[in-house]
XYZ file of C-alpha atoms in Angstrom:
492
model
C -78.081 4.301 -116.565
C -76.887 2.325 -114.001
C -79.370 1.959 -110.909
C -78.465 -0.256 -107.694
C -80.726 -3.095 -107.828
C -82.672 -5.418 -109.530
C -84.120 -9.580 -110.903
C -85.659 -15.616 -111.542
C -87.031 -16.516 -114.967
C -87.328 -14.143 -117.865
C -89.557 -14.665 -120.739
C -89.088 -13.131 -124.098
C -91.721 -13.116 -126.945
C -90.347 -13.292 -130.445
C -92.535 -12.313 -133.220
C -92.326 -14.885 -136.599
C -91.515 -12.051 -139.042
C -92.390 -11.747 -142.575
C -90.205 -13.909 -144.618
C -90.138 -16.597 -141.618
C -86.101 -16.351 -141.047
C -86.044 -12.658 -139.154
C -85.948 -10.299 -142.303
C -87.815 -7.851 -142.586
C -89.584 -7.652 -146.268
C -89.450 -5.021 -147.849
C -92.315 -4.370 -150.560
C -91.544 -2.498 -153.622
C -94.211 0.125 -154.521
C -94.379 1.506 -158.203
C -96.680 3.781 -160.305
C -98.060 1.424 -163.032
C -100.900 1.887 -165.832
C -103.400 -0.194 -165.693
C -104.381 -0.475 -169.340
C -107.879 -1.370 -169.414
C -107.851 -3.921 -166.668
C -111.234 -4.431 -165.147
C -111.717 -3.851 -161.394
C -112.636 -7.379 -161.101
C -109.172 -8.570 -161.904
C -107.792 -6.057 -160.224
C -109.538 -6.986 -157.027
C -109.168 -10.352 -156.966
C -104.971 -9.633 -157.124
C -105.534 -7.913 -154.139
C -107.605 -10.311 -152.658
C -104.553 -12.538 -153.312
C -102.269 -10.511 -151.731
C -104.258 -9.711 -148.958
C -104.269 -13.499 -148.125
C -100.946 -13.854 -147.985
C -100.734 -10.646 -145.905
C -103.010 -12.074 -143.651
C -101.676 -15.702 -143.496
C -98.018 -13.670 -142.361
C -99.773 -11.245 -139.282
C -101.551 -14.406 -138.147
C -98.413 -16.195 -137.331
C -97.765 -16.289 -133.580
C -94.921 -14.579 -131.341
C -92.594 -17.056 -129.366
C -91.771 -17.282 -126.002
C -88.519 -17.150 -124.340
C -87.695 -18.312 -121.176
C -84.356 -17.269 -119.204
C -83.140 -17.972 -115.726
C -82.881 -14.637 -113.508
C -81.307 -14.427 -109.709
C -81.405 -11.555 -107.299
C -83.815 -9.869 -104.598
C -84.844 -6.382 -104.250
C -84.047 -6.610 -100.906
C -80.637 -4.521 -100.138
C -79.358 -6.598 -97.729
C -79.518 -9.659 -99.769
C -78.668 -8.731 -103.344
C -80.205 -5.690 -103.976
C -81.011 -5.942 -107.671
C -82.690 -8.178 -110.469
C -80.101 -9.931 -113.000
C -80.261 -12.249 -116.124
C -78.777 -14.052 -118.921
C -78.508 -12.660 -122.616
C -77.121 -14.586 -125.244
C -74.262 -12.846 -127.382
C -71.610 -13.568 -130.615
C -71.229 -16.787 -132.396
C -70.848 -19.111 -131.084
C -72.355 -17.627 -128.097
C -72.054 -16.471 -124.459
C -73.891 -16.230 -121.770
C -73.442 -12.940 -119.642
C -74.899 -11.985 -116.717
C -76.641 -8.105 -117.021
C -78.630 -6.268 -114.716
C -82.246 -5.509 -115.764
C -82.758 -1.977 -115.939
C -85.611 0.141 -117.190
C -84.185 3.001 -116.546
C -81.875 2.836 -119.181
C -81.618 2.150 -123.072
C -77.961 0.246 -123.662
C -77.383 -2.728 -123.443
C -73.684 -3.369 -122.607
C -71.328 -6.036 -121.181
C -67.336 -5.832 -120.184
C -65.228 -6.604 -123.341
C -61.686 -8.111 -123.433
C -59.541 -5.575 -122.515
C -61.070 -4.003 -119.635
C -59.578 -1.743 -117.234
C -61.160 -1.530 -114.283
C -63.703 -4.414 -114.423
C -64.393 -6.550 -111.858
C -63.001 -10.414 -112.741
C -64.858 -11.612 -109.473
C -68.321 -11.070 -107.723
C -70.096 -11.860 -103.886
C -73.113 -12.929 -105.989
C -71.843 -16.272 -106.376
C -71.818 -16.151 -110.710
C -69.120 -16.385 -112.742
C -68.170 -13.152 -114.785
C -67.570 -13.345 -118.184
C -65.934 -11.000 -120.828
C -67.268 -10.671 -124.270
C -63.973 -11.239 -127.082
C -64.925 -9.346 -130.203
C -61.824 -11.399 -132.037
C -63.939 -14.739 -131.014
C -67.042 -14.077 -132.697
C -67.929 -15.014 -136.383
C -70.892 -12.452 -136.699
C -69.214 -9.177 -134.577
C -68.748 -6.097 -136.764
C -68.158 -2.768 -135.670
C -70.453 0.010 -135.278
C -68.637 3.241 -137.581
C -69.450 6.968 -136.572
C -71.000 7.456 -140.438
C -73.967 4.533 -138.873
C -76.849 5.714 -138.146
C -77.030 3.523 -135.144
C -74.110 5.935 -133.768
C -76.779 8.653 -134.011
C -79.137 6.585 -131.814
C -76.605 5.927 -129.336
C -76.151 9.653 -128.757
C -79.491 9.792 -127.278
C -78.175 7.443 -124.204
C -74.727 8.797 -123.735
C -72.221 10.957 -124.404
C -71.127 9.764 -128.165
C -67.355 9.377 -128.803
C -66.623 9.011 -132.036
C -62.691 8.050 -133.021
C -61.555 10.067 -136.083
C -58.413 7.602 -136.398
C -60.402 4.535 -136.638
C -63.684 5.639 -137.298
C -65.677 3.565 -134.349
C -68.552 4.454 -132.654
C -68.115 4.822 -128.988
C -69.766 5.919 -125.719
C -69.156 7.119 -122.301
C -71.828 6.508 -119.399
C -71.233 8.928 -116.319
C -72.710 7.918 -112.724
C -73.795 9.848 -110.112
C -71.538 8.587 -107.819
C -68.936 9.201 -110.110
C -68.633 6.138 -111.116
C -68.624 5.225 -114.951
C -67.755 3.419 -117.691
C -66.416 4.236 -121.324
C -66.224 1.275 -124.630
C -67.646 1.197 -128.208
C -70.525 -0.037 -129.989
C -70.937 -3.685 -131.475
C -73.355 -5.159 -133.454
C -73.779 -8.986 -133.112
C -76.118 -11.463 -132.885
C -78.401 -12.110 -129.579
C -79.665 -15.720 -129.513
C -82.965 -16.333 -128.361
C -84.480 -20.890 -127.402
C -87.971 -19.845 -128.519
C -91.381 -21.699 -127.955
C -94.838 -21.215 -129.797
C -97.091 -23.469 -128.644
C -96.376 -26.834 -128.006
C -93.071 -26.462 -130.511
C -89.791 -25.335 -129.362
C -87.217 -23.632 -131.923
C -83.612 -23.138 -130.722
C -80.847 -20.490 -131.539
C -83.454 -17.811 -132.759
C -81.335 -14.857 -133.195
C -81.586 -11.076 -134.043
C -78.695 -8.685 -134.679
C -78.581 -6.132 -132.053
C -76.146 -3.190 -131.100
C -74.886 -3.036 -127.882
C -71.965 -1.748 -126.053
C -68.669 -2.851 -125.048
C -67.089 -1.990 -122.237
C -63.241 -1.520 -121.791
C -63.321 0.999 -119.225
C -65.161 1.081 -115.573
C -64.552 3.076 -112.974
C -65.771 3.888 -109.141
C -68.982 1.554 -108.107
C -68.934 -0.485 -110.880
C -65.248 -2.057 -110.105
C -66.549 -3.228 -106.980
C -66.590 -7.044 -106.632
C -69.503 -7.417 -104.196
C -72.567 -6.738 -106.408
C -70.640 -7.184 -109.705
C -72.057 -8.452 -112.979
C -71.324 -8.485 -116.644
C -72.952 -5.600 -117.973
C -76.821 -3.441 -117.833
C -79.310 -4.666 -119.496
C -81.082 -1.729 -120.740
C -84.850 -1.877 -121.398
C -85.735 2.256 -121.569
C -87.484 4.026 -124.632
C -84.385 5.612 -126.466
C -83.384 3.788 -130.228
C -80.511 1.855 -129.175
C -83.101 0.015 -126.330
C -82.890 -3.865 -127.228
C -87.060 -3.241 -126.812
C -86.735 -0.724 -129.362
C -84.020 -2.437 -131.457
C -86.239 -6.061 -132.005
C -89.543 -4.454 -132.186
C -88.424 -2.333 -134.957
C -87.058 -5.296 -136.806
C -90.544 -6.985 -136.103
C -88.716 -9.890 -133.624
C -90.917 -8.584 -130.766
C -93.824 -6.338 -130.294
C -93.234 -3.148 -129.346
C -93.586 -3.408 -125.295
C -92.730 -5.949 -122.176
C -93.917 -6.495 -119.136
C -92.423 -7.877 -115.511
C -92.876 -9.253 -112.444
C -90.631 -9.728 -109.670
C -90.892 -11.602 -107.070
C -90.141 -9.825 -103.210
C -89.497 -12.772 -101.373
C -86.789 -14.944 -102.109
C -86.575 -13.062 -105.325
C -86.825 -13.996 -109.149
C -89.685 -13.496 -111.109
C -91.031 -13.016 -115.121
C -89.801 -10.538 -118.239
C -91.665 -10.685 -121.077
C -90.971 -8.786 -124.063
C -94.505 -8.543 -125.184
C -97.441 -7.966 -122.876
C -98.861 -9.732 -120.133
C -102.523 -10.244 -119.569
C -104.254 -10.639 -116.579
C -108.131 -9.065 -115.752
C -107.155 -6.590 -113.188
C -104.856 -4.845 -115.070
C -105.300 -1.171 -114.828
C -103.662 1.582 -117.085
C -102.252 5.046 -117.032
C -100.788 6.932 -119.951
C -97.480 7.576 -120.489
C -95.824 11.271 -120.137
C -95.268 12.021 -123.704
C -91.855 13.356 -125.116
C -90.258 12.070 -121.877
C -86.694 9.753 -122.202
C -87.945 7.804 -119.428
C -90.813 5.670 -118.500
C -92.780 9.090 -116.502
C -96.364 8.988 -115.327
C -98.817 11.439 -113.717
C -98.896 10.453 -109.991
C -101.434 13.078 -109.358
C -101.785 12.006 -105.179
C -100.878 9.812 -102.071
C -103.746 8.677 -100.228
C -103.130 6.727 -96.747
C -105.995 4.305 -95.248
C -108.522 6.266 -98.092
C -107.678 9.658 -96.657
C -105.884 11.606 -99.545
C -103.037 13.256 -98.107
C -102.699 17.352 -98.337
C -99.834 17.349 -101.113
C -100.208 20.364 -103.953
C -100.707 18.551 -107.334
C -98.180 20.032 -108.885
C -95.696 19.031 -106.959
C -95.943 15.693 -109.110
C -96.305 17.486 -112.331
C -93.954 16.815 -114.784
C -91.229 19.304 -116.308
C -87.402 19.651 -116.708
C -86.004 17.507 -113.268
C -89.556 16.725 -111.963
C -92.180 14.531 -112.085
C -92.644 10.595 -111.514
C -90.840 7.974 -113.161
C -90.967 3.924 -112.549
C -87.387 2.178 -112.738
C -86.986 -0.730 -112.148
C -83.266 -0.213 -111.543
C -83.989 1.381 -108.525
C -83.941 -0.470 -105.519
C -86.115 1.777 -103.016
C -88.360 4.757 -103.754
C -87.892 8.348 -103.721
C -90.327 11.008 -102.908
C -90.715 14.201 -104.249
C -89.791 16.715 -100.856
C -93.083 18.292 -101.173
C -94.916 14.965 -100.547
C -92.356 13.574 -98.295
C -92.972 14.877 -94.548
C -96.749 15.044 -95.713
C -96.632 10.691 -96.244
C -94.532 10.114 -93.230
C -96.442 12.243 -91.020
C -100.009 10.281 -91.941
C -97.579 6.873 -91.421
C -97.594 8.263 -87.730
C -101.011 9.369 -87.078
C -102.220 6.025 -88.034
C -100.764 3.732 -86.306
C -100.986 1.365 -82.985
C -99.878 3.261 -79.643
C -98.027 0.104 -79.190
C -95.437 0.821 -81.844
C -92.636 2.446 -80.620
C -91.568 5.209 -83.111
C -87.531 5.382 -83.616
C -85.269 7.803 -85.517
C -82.129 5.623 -87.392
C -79.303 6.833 -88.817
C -81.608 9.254 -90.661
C -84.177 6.773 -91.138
C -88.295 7.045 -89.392
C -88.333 3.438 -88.349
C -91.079 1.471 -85.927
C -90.321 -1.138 -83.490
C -92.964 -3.192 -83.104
C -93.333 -7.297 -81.757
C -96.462 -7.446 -84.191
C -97.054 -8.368 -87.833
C -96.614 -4.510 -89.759
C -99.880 -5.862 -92.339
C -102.060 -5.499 -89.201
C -100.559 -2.368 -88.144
C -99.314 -0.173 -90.582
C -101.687 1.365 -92.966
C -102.665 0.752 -96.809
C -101.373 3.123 -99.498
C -102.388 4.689 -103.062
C -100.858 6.188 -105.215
C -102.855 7.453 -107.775
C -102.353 8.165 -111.400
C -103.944 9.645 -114.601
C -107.079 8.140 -115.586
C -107.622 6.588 -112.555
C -105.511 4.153 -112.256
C -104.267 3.608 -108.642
C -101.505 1.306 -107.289
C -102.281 -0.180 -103.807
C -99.291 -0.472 -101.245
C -99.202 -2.553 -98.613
C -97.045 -2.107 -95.580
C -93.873 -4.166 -96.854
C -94.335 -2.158 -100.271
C -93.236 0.963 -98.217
C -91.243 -0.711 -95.072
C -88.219 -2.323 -95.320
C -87.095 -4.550 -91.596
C -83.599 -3.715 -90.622
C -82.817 -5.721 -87.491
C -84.515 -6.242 -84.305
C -83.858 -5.538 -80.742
C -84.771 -7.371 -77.818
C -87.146 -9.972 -79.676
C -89.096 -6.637 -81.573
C -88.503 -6.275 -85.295
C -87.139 -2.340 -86.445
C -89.275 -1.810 -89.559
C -88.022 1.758 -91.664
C -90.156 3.568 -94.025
C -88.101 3.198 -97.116
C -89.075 5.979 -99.304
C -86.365 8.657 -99.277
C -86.545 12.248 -99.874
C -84.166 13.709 -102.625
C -83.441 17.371 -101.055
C -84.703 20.247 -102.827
C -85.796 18.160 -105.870
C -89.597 17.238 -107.376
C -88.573 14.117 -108.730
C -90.360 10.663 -107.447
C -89.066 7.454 -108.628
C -90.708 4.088 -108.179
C -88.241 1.604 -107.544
C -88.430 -2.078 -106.913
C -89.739 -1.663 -103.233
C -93.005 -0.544 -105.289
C -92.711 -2.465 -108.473
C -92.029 -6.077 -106.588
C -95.172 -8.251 -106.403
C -96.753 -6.746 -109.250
C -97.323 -7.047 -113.402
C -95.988 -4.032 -114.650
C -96.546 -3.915 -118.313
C -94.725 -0.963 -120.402
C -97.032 -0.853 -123.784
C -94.824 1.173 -125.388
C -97.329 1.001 -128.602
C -99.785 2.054 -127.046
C -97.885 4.642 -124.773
C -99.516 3.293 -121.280
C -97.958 1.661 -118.126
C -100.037 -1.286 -116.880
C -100.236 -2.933 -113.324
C -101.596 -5.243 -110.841
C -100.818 -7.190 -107.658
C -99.908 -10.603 -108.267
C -98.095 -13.844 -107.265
C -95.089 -13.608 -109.367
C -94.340 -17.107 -108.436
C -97.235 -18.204 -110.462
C -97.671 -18.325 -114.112
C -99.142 -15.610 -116.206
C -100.985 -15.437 -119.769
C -99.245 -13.395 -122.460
C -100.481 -12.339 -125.632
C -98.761 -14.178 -128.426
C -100.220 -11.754 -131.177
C -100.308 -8.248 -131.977
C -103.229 -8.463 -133.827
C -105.523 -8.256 -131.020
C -106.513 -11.696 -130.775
C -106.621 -13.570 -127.940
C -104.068 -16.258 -128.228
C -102.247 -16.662 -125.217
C -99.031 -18.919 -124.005
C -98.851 -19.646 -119.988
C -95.446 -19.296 -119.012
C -93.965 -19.226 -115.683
C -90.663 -19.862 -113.141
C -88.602 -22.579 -114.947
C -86.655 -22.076 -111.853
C -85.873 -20.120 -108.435
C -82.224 -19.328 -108.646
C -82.305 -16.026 -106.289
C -82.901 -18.307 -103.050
C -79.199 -19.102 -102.709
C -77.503 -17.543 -99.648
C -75.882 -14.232 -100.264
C -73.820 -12.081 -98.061
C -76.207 -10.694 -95.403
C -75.836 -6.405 -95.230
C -77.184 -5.085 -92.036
C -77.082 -1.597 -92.545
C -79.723 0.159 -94.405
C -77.805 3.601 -94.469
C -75.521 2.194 -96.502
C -78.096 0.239 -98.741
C -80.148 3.931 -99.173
C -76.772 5.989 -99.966
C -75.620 3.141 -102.904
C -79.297 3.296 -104.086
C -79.110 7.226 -103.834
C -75.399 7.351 -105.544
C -76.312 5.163 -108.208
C -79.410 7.127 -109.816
C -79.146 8.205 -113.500
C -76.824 10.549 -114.780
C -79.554 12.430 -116.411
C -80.484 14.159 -113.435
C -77.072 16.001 -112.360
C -78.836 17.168 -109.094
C -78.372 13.299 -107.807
């Protein structure tokens, strides 16, 4: 699901598995007699086992560290990228992080239609299935075909029997390839040791086709890094073969960009929780109401309830945020009744935007959004405003929630997320948050045990801060953040 936006340092934590080399082991269980045995004996075999049970679930995750560029802000870059690992020997690709989808895929050799350059001063790469030792294809009889199904539309080749998959935009844009399964290569660290080329086979796609947005050079990059709930997600995919736990966490960083992923969770103290929506293909949440300076604001609750093309869902490939319509002249509105006579109110190529000489944090109101089980995010002013320009020495500050016409849907996009832990515990089927300094380092768990072993991990380094082409025109930042929403919801 390609989203326009999104990611400077990306952690990954990589569970020590069973048989220590990435296996899973796989116990076999039989009926036996026990022919007079006493219980003693019997007990202390288990007490045996158990040990070595024990001594297995006690061994620590690892954590991986990669480099990630890009801003949330539109007129910079616009979106969050990294660097996976793929084939043997491997490559490094450049992929978009995306939470609103499940695939992860990357332009293949041939491509029609893909971009061979890019304005965000990387170099594009294209994976060669013919140059890698460990490639093998993924057949329509796989069950991983199956999974894929849940994420696109499946298209399965009766002449050659290969798995493949088309991804439709909607902006009309798309792209079409097959399914690979190879190995992703992980530079792990548990503790004070360091273990290169970890590696898990994965499926993920292969591009030959791309059409509409995604041939564009400006914002081009290798692929989509998928991170959703469906079985082909590479969350779901290394969690399953007991590489990772079974949720990750991020924080990116609004100014200057970059930030932290973490596949595993993130632990800080003022980390608050709301459930999941259950049975839902993408990360949904009950946002139950808007409140502005403490006042909650006179929005119906089931406005955010939700059903088939409604409710609230947090993306981080999503570069703004959308509001249901119900709630969106209701937030605006309480924007304008609080705020300094000295701001002069302006209406911008369909925009509600401020001009104002003073700092918008001592202006412009707090928000909350508030969730299930009382969880609440807090917004400050440049988690809702986005500065355009300025005129005559006074900066134009636009509220940059949108309204999606005749549709309940509300989507939390970076303009939220940025500046915050967001941890997706998809174990324990909660979303987790908290303001924070995503230039800092943060504690995650290194156990799924419940223990309280941590690693600090951090920024290696700040890559975002390079100079990208400037885009002064937030119309056409909000209609490529409109056009590129999921094809899921046809009404976009």
């Amino acid at each position: 699901m390609r989203r326009e936006s999104i990611l400077a340092v990306v952690v990954f934590l990589v569970a020590a598995t069973a048989d220590g080399e990435g296996r899973n082991v796989v116990l076999s269980l039989e009926r036996a007699s026990h022919g007079g045995v006493e219980l003693s004996r019997l007990r202390e075999r288990d007490r045996v086992r158990h040990g070595r049970l024990l001594q297995q679930q006690q061994q620590p995750f690892g954590v991986v560290n990669f480099p990630v560029q890009g801003t949330f802000d539109p007129y910079l870059v616009g979106l969050y990228f990294t660097r996976v690992k793929l084939g043997t020997p491997p490559k490094e690709f450049y992929v978009q992080i995306d939470t609103g989808s499940d695939v992860l895929w990357v332009s293949c050799k041939p491509c029609s239609g893909c971009p061979t350059s890019t304005g965000l001063q990387i170099h594009l790469e294209f994976f060669d299935p013919s140059g890698s030792s460990t490639v093998s294809p993924i057949s329509c009889s796989d069950q991983r075909c199956s999974l894929g199904a849940q994420s696109s539309d499946s298209l399965c080749s009766s002449r050659n029997n290969q798995c493949g998959y088309t991804f439709q935009y909607g902006d009309g844009s798309g792209t079409s390839g097959y399914y690979l399964s190879d190995s992703m290569y992980f530079d792990s660290v548990v503790g004070s040791s360091s273990t290169s080329n970890s590696s898990a086979q994965v499926v993920f796609g292969c591009s030959t086709t791309q059409t509409g947005d995604l041939t564009k050079p400006d914002r081009a990059v290798d692929g989509i890094f998928g991170l959703g709930k469906q079985g082909l997600s590479i969350i779901s995919q290394l969690s399953s073969q007991g590489v990772t736990p079974n949720a990750f966490s991020h924080c990116l960083k609004g100014e200057n960009g970059g930030g932290i992923l973490v596949l595993g969770q993130i632990v800080e103290p003022n980390i608050v929780y709301t459930p999941m929506v259950p049975s839902q293909p993408h990360y949904n949440v009950n946002l139950q109401s808007i409140s502005v300076n403490g006042q909650q604001l006179p929005i119906d609750p089931s406005v955010f309830v939700t059903s088939d093309n409604r409710g609230t869902i947090i993306d981080s490939g999503t570069t703004l945020a959308y509001l249901a319509e119900e709630a969106y002249d209701p937030f605006v509105n309480a924007i304008m009744q609080t705020i300094s006579q000295s701001v002069r109110p302006l209406f911008n190529k369909g925009n509600q935007c401020y001009l104002t000489t003073s700092s918008v944090a001592e202006i412009f109101p707090s928000v909350s959004l508030n969730f299930a089980g009382g969880a609440s995010m807090e917004l400050k002013p440049q988690d809702y405003l986005l500065q355009q320009n300025s005129i005559g020495g006074a900066a134009v500050w636009c509220i940059a929630f949108q309204k999606i016409p005749s549709q309940g849907i509300t989507i939390l996009g970076d303009l939220v997320l940025k500046d915050k832990i967001i941890v997706y515990d998809l174990g324990g089927q909660r979303i987790g948050w908290t303001n924070y300094d995503c230039a800092s380092s943060v504690n995650v768990s290194l156990s799924n045990t419940g223990t309280t072993e941590y690693v600090n991990t951090g920024q290696l380094r700040n890559d975002a801060s390079r100079p990208y082409e400037q885009n002064n025109v937030l119309a056409a930042a909000v209609a490529v953040s409109f056009l590129l929403q999921i094809c899921v919801f046809p009404f976009l």
